[in-house]
Amino acid sequence: MASTAQVNSLLSVAAELEPKEFVTSFPSSFGLLGRSIIIDFPCFHRTTCIMLDHVYIRSVPVGIEFPMLETFSLLHCNGNLDALLSCCPRLHTLLLSGILFETSDLRVNSPSLQELVVNSFSTERVNIVAPMLKKLEILFTVMLEVNISVLAPIMEDVWWYCCYTEESIVFGLWYLELLGFQATDRQGELPLLHVRASVDSSLFPYEPNFEQEIEKHMVVDFSLLELDLKTDGHVFGALVFYLLQINQISSSL
């Protein structure tokens, strides 16, 4: 079992070597009590690619930067993502997978970021500010509903999927399971909005809230609508008619 002091000492030695690429992976069982290894992240002046696996980034020294870092991968890590990104003025690619943030929010703010890939996390708020972002891949889950803000005006390639784990977004007997977007700059492929819903006869007729939730996810324009409806009978007409009347859908198709 490695101690925090031993791990941080190894990281300091690695930083002094100024590697072009730095990869570190600690299985969860390697840490204290089976948790992530706690690190104080040193400065890698000449490193262009960093991958961290199963670590808790407790702190980043004040005033330091990673001036050459272009690719940053965080796998099953946690810590202050805002503090890390503020130290990376040339960051082009960011990969987040199985991340635990200090809050339940996903906040990515980077003036240089061009590609963002996010997998397997649960959140209540997505806030992305990346004016140079061209490619976005994101898969996340929510329990009730989600607040979304995306400022990325030149995105060309988008793969966006949100899964709902509770029957919270409803229309009559229908509840929303998944919302997705697919858009690419490849010729012949039209942007797609994907809606998956299921019927549950035990639900009470709630006021419809599909529209406000769907419009939150419309981070790009689209041309195709794909409906995946799981029904026990012929009860989908009202839902389809309702979806086609949503202003942002009817004006895009």
PDB file of C-alpha atoms in Angstrom:
ATOM      1  CA  MET A   1       0.000   0.000   0.000  1.00  0.00           C
ATOM      2  CA  ALA A   2       1.439   3.341  -1.056  1.00  0.00           C
ATOM      3  CA  SER A   3       1.345   6.333   1.236  1.00  0.00           C
ATOM      4  CA  THR A   4       0.417   9.817   0.072  1.00  0.00           C
ATOM      5  CA  ALA A   5       3.951  11.030   0.820  1.00  0.00           C
ATOM      6  CA  GLN A   6       5.519   8.297  -1.306  1.00  0.00           C
ATOM      7  CA  VAL A   7       3.278   8.985  -4.276  1.00  0.00           C
ATOM      8  CA  ASN A   8       3.841  12.734  -4.145  1.00  0.00           C
ATOM      9  CA  SER A   9       7.597  12.165  -3.905  1.00  0.00           C
ATOM     10  CA  LEU A  10       7.475  10.028  -7.065  1.00  0.00           C
ATOM     11  CA  LEU A  11       5.451  12.689  -8.860  1.00  0.00           C
ATOM     12  CA  SER A  12       7.999  15.366  -7.952  1.00  0.00           C
ATOM     13  CA  VAL A  13      10.828  13.243  -9.336  1.00  0.00           C
ATOM     14  CA  ALA A  14       8.867  12.603 -12.534  1.00  0.00           C
ATOM     15  CA  ALA A  15       8.204  16.332 -12.983  1.00  0.00           C
ATOM     16  CA  GLU A  16      11.916  17.115 -12.636  1.00  0.00           C
ATOM     17  CA  LEU A  17      12.626  14.752 -15.560  1.00  0.00           C
ATOM     18  CA  GLU A  18      10.380  16.939 -17.765  1.00  0.00           C
ATOM     19  CA  PRO A  19       8.870  14.089 -19.810  1.00  0.00           C
ATOM     20  CA  LYS A  20       6.998  14.758 -23.035  1.00  0.00           C
ATOM     21  CA  GLU A  21       4.221  12.388 -21.925  1.00  0.00           C
ATOM     22  CA  PHE A  22       3.265  11.388 -18.396  1.00  0.00           C
ATOM     23  CA  VAL A  23       0.935   8.491 -17.527  1.00  0.00           C
ATOM     24  CA  THR A  24       0.132   7.332 -14.004  1.00  0.00           C
ATOM     25  CA  SER A  25      -2.401   4.733 -12.950  1.00  0.00           C
ATOM     26  CA  PHE A  26      -3.206   3.529  -9.451  1.00  0.00           C
ATOM     27  CA  PRO A  27      -5.840   0.770  -9.089  1.00  0.00           C
ATOM     28  CA  SER A  28      -8.420   1.747  -6.509  1.00  0.00           C
ATOM     29  CA  SER A  29      -7.241  -1.082  -4.234  1.00  0.00           C
ATOM     30  CA  PHE A  30      -3.760   0.467  -4.215  1.00  0.00           C
ATOM     31  CA  GLY A  31      -4.896   3.568  -2.354  1.00  0.00           C
ATOM     32  CA  LEU A  32      -5.666   4.121   1.260  1.00  0.00           C
ATOM     33  CA  LEU A  33      -8.769   2.135   2.278  1.00  0.00           C
ATOM     34  CA  GLY A  34      -9.443   1.362  -1.368  1.00  0.00           C
ATOM     35  CA  ARG A  35      -9.911   4.998  -2.339  1.00  0.00           C
ATOM     36  CA  SER A  36      -8.116   7.145  -4.859  1.00  0.00           C
ATOM     37  CA  ILE A  37      -4.521   8.139  -4.175  1.00  0.00           C
ATOM     38  CA  ILE A  38      -4.325  11.738  -2.906  1.00  0.00           C
ATOM     39  CA  ILE A  39      -1.801  13.892  -4.758  1.00  0.00           C
ATOM     40  CA  ASP A  40      -0.486  17.443  -4.757  1.00  0.00           C
ATOM     41  CA  PHE A  41       0.051  17.944  -8.470  1.00  0.00           C
ATOM     42  CA  PRO A  42       3.537  19.279  -9.369  1.00  0.00           C
ATOM     43  CA  CYS A  43       4.320  21.373 -12.440  1.00  0.00           C
ATOM     44  CA  PHE A  44       5.233  19.589 -15.677  1.00  0.00           C
ATOM     45  CA  HIS A  45       6.862  22.369 -17.711  1.00  0.00           C
ATOM     46  CA  ARG A  46       7.501  20.533 -20.990  1.00  0.00           C
ATOM     47  CA  THR A  47       4.871  17.790 -20.896  1.00  0.00           C
ATOM     48  CA  THR A  48       2.356  17.813 -23.760  1.00  0.00           C
ATOM     49  CA  CYS A  49       0.222  14.819 -22.688  1.00  0.00           C
ATOM     50  CA  ILE A  50      -0.864  13.761 -19.178  1.00  0.00           C
ATOM     51  CA  MET A  51      -3.092  10.858 -18.140  1.00  0.00           C
ATOM     52  CA  LEU A  52      -4.098  10.269 -14.522  1.00  0.00           C
ATOM     53  CA  ASP A  53      -6.056   7.246 -13.285  1.00  0.00           C
ATOM     54  CA  HIS A  54      -7.596   6.779  -9.819  1.00  0.00           C
ATOM     55  CA  VAL A  55      -6.186   9.842  -8.109  1.00  0.00           C
ATOM     56  CA  TYR A  56      -7.628  12.609  -5.995  1.00  0.00           C
ATOM     57  CA  ILE A  57      -5.976  15.908  -6.955  1.00  0.00           C
ATOM     58  CA  ARG A  58      -5.904  17.710  -3.659  1.00  0.00           C
ATOM     59  CA  SER A  59      -4.109  20.850  -4.843  1.00  0.00           C
ATOM     60  CA  VAL A  60      -2.178  22.555  -7.600  1.00  0.00           C
ATOM     61  CA  PRO A  61       0.585  24.958  -6.498  1.00  0.00           C
ATOM     62  CA  VAL A  62      -0.513  28.567  -6.768  1.00  0.00           C
ATOM     63  CA  GLY A  63       0.787  30.448  -9.794  1.00  0.00           C
ATOM     64  CA  ILE A  64       2.077  27.477 -11.790  1.00  0.00           C
ATOM     65  CA  GLU A  65       1.109  26.547 -15.337  1.00  0.00           C
ATOM     66  CA  PHE A  66       1.424  23.588 -17.636  1.00  0.00           C
ATOM     67  CA  PRO A  67       2.523  25.727 -20.586  1.00  0.00           C
ATOM     68  CA  MET A  68       2.984  22.904 -23.124  1.00  0.00           C
ATOM     69  CA  LEU A  69       0.099  20.636 -22.115  1.00  0.00           C
ATOM     70  CA  GLU A  70      -2.218  19.852 -25.039  1.00  0.00           C
ATOM     71  CA  THR A  71      -3.900  16.560 -24.057  1.00  0.00           C
ATOM     72  CA  PHE A  72      -5.228  15.868 -20.552  1.00  0.00           C
ATOM     73  CA  SER A  73      -6.988  12.611 -19.561  1.00  0.00           C
ATOM     74  CA  LEU A  74      -8.587  12.109 -16.150  1.00  0.00           C
ATOM     75  CA  LEU A  75      -9.925   8.610 -15.510  1.00  0.00           C
ATOM     76  CA  HIS A  76     -11.786   7.826 -12.276  1.00  0.00           C
ATOM     77  CA  CYS A  77     -10.316  10.920 -10.671  1.00  0.00           C
ATOM     78  CA  ASN A  78     -11.744  13.656  -8.514  1.00  0.00           C
ATOM     79  CA  GLY A  79     -10.748  17.104  -7.387  1.00  0.00           C
ATOM     80  CA  ASN A  80     -11.066  20.716  -8.492  1.00  0.00           C
ATOM     81  CA  LEU A  81     -11.370  20.656 -12.280  1.00  0.00           C
ATOM     82  CA  ASP A  82     -11.595  24.453 -12.507  1.00  0.00           C
ATOM     83  CA  ALA A  83      -8.216  24.866 -10.839  1.00  0.00           C
ATOM     84  CA  LEU A  84      -6.617  22.333 -13.173  1.00  0.00           C
ATOM     85  CA  LEU A  85      -7.965  23.856 -16.383  1.00  0.00           C
ATOM     86  CA  SER A  86      -6.896  27.348 -15.358  1.00  0.00           C
ATOM     87  CA  CYS A  87      -3.289  26.076 -15.385  1.00  0.00           C
ATOM     88  CA  CYS A  88      -3.471  24.795 -18.985  1.00  0.00           C
ATOM     89  CA  PRO A  89      -3.346  27.729 -21.437  1.00  0.00           C
ATOM     90  CA  ARG A  90      -2.676  25.524 -24.501  1.00  0.00           C
ATOM     91  CA  LEU A  91      -5.022  22.633 -23.779  1.00  0.00           C
ATOM     92  CA  HIS A  92      -6.570  21.176 -26.962  1.00  0.00           C
ATOM     93  CA  THR A  93      -8.058  17.823 -25.860  1.00  0.00           C
ATOM     94  CA  LEU A  94      -9.718  16.944 -22.545  1.00  0.00           C
ATOM     95  CA  LEU A  95     -10.952  13.433 -21.674  1.00  0.00           C
ATOM     96  CA  LEU A  96     -13.008  12.874 -18.522  1.00  0.00           C
ATOM     97  CA  SER A  97     -14.233   9.384 -17.643  1.00  0.00           C
ATOM     98  CA  GLY A  98     -15.772   8.174 -14.408  1.00  0.00           C
ATOM     99  CA  ILE A  99     -15.075  11.561 -12.823  1.00  0.00           C
ATOM    100  CA  LEU A 100     -16.185  12.654  -9.357  1.00  0.00           C
ATOM    101  CA  PHE A 101     -16.213  16.439  -9.053  1.00  0.00           C
ATOM    102  CA  GLU A 102     -16.123  18.487  -5.888  1.00  0.00           C
ATOM    103  CA  THR A 103     -19.708  19.479  -6.721  1.00  0.00           C
ATOM    104  CA  SER A 104     -22.364  17.672  -8.735  1.00  0.00           C
ATOM    105  CA  ASP A 105     -21.776  20.100 -11.614  1.00  0.00           C
ATOM    106  CA  LEU A 106     -19.777  19.555 -14.774  1.00  0.00           C
ATOM    107  CA  ARG A 107     -17.974  22.845 -15.416  1.00  0.00           C
ATOM    108  CA  VAL A 108     -15.485  23.128 -18.256  1.00  0.00           C
ATOM    109  CA  ASN A 109     -14.082  26.582 -18.972  1.00  0.00           C
ATOM    110  CA  SER A 110     -11.172  26.726 -21.406  1.00  0.00           C
ATOM    111  CA  PRO A 111     -10.421  29.352 -24.068  1.00  0.00           C
ATOM    112  CA  SER A 112      -8.130  26.973 -25.996  1.00  0.00           C
ATOM    113  CA  LEU A 113     -10.018  23.647 -25.819  1.00  0.00           C
ATOM    114  CA  GLN A 114     -10.860  22.072 -29.204  1.00  0.00           C
ATOM    115  CA  GLU A 115     -12.016  18.565 -28.241  1.00  0.00           C
ATOM    116  CA  LEU A 116     -13.959  17.454 -25.148  1.00  0.00           C
ATOM    117  CA  VAL A 117     -14.902  13.835 -24.380  1.00  0.00           C
ATOM    118  CA  VAL A 118     -16.885  13.080 -21.214  1.00  0.00           C
ATOM    119  CA  ASN A 119     -18.090   9.587 -20.239  1.00  0.00           C
ATOM    120  CA  SER A 120     -19.991   7.976 -17.398  1.00  0.00           C
ATOM    121  CA  PHE A 121     -20.945  10.564 -14.858  1.00  0.00           C
ATOM    122  CA  SER A 122     -24.066  11.791 -13.106  1.00  0.00           C
ATOM    123  CA  THR A 123     -24.734  15.487 -12.804  1.00  0.00           C
ATOM    124  CA  GLU A 124     -27.387  18.133 -12.228  1.00  0.00           C
ATOM    125  CA  ARG A 125     -25.731  20.913 -14.219  1.00  0.00           C
ATOM    126  CA  VAL A 126     -23.610  21.113 -17.375  1.00  0.00           C
ATOM    127  CA  ASN A 127     -21.754  24.366 -17.993  1.00  0.00           C
ATOM    128  CA  ILE A 128     -19.303  24.462 -20.906  1.00  0.00           C
ATOM    129  CA  VAL A 129     -17.518  27.617 -22.036  1.00  0.00           C
ATOM    130  CA  ALA A 130     -15.110  26.779 -24.850  1.00  0.00           C
ATOM    131  CA  PRO A 131     -15.124  29.251 -27.756  1.00  0.00           C
ATOM    132  CA  MET A 132     -12.644  27.155 -29.802  1.00  0.00           C
ATOM    133  CA  LEU A 133     -14.399  23.806 -29.227  1.00  0.00           C
ATOM    134  CA  LYS A 134     -14.959  21.815 -32.440  1.00  0.00           C
ATOM    135  CA  LYS A 135     -15.680  18.300 -31.177  1.00  0.00           C
ATOM    136  CA  LEU A 136     -17.870  17.328 -28.221  1.00  0.00           C
ATOM    137  CA  GLU A 137     -18.703  13.802 -27.052  1.00  0.00           C
ATOM    138  CA  ILE A 138     -20.687  13.512 -23.843  1.00  0.00           C
ATOM    139  CA  LEU A 139     -22.628  10.760 -22.082  1.00  0.00           C
ATOM    140  CA  PHE A 140     -24.188  11.459 -18.700  1.00  0.00           C
ATOM    141  CA  THR A 141     -27.135  10.569 -16.476  1.00  0.00           C
ATOM    142  CA  VAL A 142     -29.563  12.649 -14.457  1.00  0.00           C
ATOM    143  CA  MET A 143     -32.145  11.699 -11.849  1.00  0.00           C
ATOM    144  CA  LEU A 144     -34.717  14.478 -12.079  1.00  0.00           C
ATOM    145  CA  GLU A 145     -33.771  17.228 -14.503  1.00  0.00           C
ATOM    146  CA  VAL A 146     -30.647  19.044 -15.616  1.00  0.00           C
ATOM    147  CA  ASN A 147     -29.558  22.635 -16.188  1.00  0.00           C
ATOM    148  CA  ILE A 148     -27.498  23.079 -19.352  1.00  0.00           C
ATOM    149  CA  SER A 149     -25.400  25.960 -20.648  1.00  0.00           C
ATOM    150  CA  VAL A 150     -23.057  25.470 -23.612  1.00  0.00           C
ATOM    151  CA  LEU A 151     -21.079  28.320 -25.167  1.00  0.00           C
ATOM    152  CA  ALA A 152     -19.208  26.751 -28.086  1.00  0.00           C
ATOM    153  CA  PRO A 153     -20.196  28.620 -31.259  1.00  0.00           C
ATOM    154  CA  ILE A 154     -18.001  26.747 -33.776  1.00  0.00           C
ATOM    155  CA  MET A 155     -18.763  23.124 -32.858  1.00  0.00           C
ATOM    156  CA  GLU A 156     -18.696  20.863 -35.913  1.00  0.00           C
ATOM    157  CA  ASP A 157     -18.871  17.353 -34.442  1.00  0.00           C
ATOM    158  CA  VAL A 158     -21.312  16.603 -31.612  1.00  0.00           C
ATOM    159  CA  TRP A 159     -22.305  13.327 -29.933  1.00  0.00           C
ATOM    160  CA  TRP A 160     -24.512  14.159 -26.937  1.00  0.00           C
ATOM    161  CA  TYR A 161     -26.564  11.665 -24.911  1.00  0.00           C
ATOM    162  CA  CYS A 162     -28.369  12.135 -21.609  1.00  0.00           C
ATOM    163  CA  CYS A 163     -30.030   9.233 -19.777  1.00  0.00           C
ATOM    164  CA  TYR A 164     -32.789   9.806 -17.212  1.00  0.00           C
ATOM    165  CA  THR A 165     -32.726   7.355 -14.294  1.00  0.00           C
ATOM    166  CA  GLU A 166     -36.063   8.422 -12.795  1.00  0.00           C
ATOM    167  CA  GLU A 167     -39.546   8.799 -14.295  1.00  0.00           C
ATOM    168  CA  SER A 168     -39.423  12.551 -13.736  1.00  0.00           C
ATOM    169  CA  ILE A 169     -39.929  14.043 -17.211  1.00  0.00           C
ATOM    170  CA  VAL A 170     -43.429  13.008 -18.233  1.00  0.00           C
ATOM    171  CA  PHE A 171     -46.267  13.574 -20.690  1.00  0.00           C
ATOM    172  CA  GLY A 172     -49.443  11.792 -19.674  1.00  0.00           C
ATOM    173  CA  LEU A 173     -48.457   8.132 -19.317  1.00  0.00           C
ATOM    174  CA  TRP A 174     -45.079   8.646 -21.024  1.00  0.00           C
ATOM    175  CA  TYR A 175     -41.754   9.235 -19.347  1.00  0.00           C
ATOM    176  CA  LEU A 176     -38.472  10.319 -20.939  1.00  0.00           C
ATOM    177  CA  GLU A 177     -35.620   7.792 -20.933  1.00  0.00           C
ATOM    178  CA  LEU A 178     -33.007   9.354 -23.216  1.00  0.00           C
ATOM    179  CA  LEU A 179     -32.244  12.455 -25.245  1.00  0.00           C
ATOM    180  CA  GLY A 180     -29.471  12.509 -27.790  1.00  0.00           C
ATOM    181  CA  PHE A 181     -27.890  14.626 -30.500  1.00  0.00           C
ATOM    182  CA  GLN A 182     -25.602  13.565 -33.296  1.00  0.00           C
ATOM    183  CA  ALA A 183     -24.070  16.095 -35.673  1.00  0.00           C
ATOM    184  CA  THR A 184     -21.006  15.888 -37.861  1.00  0.00           C
ATOM    185  CA  ASP A 185     -19.372  17.900 -40.605  1.00  0.00           C
ATOM    186  CA  ARG A 186     -19.115  14.790 -42.808  1.00  0.00           C
ATOM    187  CA  GLN A 187     -20.913  15.175 -46.111  1.00  0.00           C
ATOM    188  CA  GLY A 188     -24.261  13.405 -46.426  1.00  0.00           C
ATOM    189  CA  GLU A 189     -24.902  12.985 -42.667  1.00  0.00           C
ATOM    190  CA  LEU A 190     -27.683  15.177 -41.328  1.00  0.00           C
ATOM    191  CA  PRO A 191     -27.850  16.293 -37.677  1.00  0.00           C
ATOM    192  CA  LEU A 192     -30.121  14.021 -35.635  1.00  0.00           C
ATOM    193  CA  LEU A 193     -32.253  14.503 -32.523  1.00  0.00           C
ATOM    194  CA  HIS A 194     -33.000  11.197 -30.754  1.00  0.00           C
ATOM    195  CA  VAL A 195     -35.874  10.907 -28.260  1.00  0.00           C
ATOM    196  CA  ARG A 196     -36.530   7.674 -26.349  1.00  0.00           C
ATOM    197  CA  ALA A 197     -39.644   7.392 -24.205  1.00  0.00           C
ATOM    198  CA  SER A 198     -41.580   4.589 -22.501  1.00  0.00           C
ATOM    199  CA  VAL A 199     -45.155   4.287 -21.352  1.00  0.00           C
ATOM    200  CA  ASP A 200     -46.060   3.411 -17.778  1.00  0.00           C
ATOM    201  CA  SER A 201     -49.757   2.936 -17.044  1.00  0.00           C
ATOM    202  CA  SER A 202     -49.138   3.548 -13.338  1.00  0.00           C
ATOM    203  CA  LEU A 203     -48.194   7.186 -13.951  1.00  0.00           C
ATOM    204  CA  PHE A 204     -50.719   9.897 -13.233  1.00  0.00           C
ATOM    205  CA  PRO A 205     -51.426  12.476 -15.967  1.00  0.00           C
ATOM    206  CA  TYR A 206     -48.910  15.188 -15.132  1.00  0.00           C
ATOM    207  CA  GLU A 207     -48.582  18.513 -16.867  1.00  0.00           C
ATOM    208  CA  PRO A 208     -46.290  17.969 -19.870  1.00  0.00           C
ATOM    209  CA  ASN A 209     -42.696  19.017 -19.218  1.00  0.00           C
ATOM    210  CA  PHE A 210     -41.055  17.301 -22.217  1.00  0.00           C
ATOM    211  CA  GLU A 211     -40.742  20.555 -24.132  1.00  0.00           C
ATOM    212  CA  GLN A 212     -38.675  22.532 -21.622  1.00  0.00           C
ATOM    213  CA  GLU A 213     -36.393  19.553 -20.947  1.00  0.00           C
ATOM    214  CA  ILE A 214     -35.809  18.722 -24.628  1.00  0.00           C
ATOM    215  CA  GLU A 215     -35.001  22.328 -25.504  1.00  0.00           C
ATOM    216  CA  LYS A 216     -32.269  22.385 -22.859  1.00  0.00           C
ATOM    217  CA  HIS A 217     -30.343  19.798 -24.873  1.00  0.00           C
ATOM    218  CA  MET A 218     -30.557  21.564 -28.222  1.00  0.00           C
ATOM    219  CA  VAL A 219     -26.931  22.660 -28.297  1.00  0.00           C
ATOM    220  CA  VAL A 220     -26.826  22.439 -32.115  1.00  0.00           C
ATOM    221  CA  ASP A 221     -29.337  22.676 -34.947  1.00  0.00           C
ATOM    222  CA  PHE A 222     -30.676  19.422 -36.410  1.00  0.00           C
ATOM    223  CA  SER A 223     -32.639  18.150 -39.419  1.00  0.00           C
ATOM    224  CA  LEU A 224     -33.744  14.607 -38.486  1.00  0.00           C
ATOM    225  CA  LEU A 225     -35.928  13.437 -35.604  1.00  0.00           C
ATOM    226  CA  GLU A 226     -35.667   9.826 -34.399  1.00  0.00           C
ATOM    227  CA  LEU A 227     -38.331   8.584 -32.006  1.00  0.00           C
ATOM    228  CA  ASP A 228     -37.845   5.362 -30.030  1.00  0.00           C
ATOM    229  CA  LEU A 229     -41.158   4.694 -28.297  1.00  0.00           C
ATOM    230  CA  LYS A 230     -41.712   1.683 -26.057  1.00  0.00           C
ATOM    231  CA  THR A 231     -45.470   1.218 -25.794  1.00  0.00           C
ATOM    232  CA  ASP A 232     -47.890  -1.403 -24.483  1.00  0.00           C
ATOM    233  CA  GLY A 233     -50.588  -0.316 -26.908  1.00  0.00           C
ATOM    234  CA  HIS A 234     -51.756   2.286 -29.415  1.00  0.00           C
ATOM    235  CA  VAL A 235     -51.211   5.323 -27.211  1.00  0.00           C
ATOM    236  CA  PHE A 236     -48.347   7.120 -28.935  1.00  0.00           C
ATOM    237  CA  GLY A 237     -50.313   9.463 -31.208  1.00  0.00           C
ATOM    238  CA  ALA A 238     -50.768  12.243 -28.664  1.00  0.00           C
ATOM    239  CA  LEU A 239     -47.094  12.198 -27.674  1.00  0.00           C
ATOM    240  CA  VAL A 240     -45.851  12.339 -31.280  1.00  0.00           C
ATOM    241  CA  PHE A 241     -48.259  15.170 -32.099  1.00  0.00           C
ATOM    242  CA  TYR A 242     -47.068  17.037 -29.003  1.00  0.00           C
ATOM    243  CA  LEU A 243     -43.385  16.595 -29.921  1.00  0.00           C
ATOM    244  CA  LEU A 244     -43.945  17.814 -33.473  1.00  0.00           C
ATOM    245  CA  GLN A 245     -45.579  20.968 -32.105  1.00  0.00           C
ATOM    246  CA  ILE A 246     -42.539  21.926 -30.016  1.00  0.00           C
ATOM    247  CA  ASN A 247     -41.320  25.123 -31.624  1.00  0.00           C
ATOM    248  CA  GLN A 248     -37.626  24.203 -31.895  1.00  0.00           C
ATOM    249  CA  ILE A 249     -38.504  20.831 -33.403  1.00  0.00           C
ATOM    250  CA  SER A 250     -41.093  22.048 -35.913  1.00  0.00           C
ATOM    251  CA  SER A 251     -38.826  24.862 -37.082  1.00  0.00           C
ATOM    252  CA  SER A 252     -35.804  22.549 -37.552  1.00  0.00           C
ATOM    253  CA  LEU A 253     -37.284  19.543 -39.368  1.00  0.00           C
TER     254      LEU A 253
END
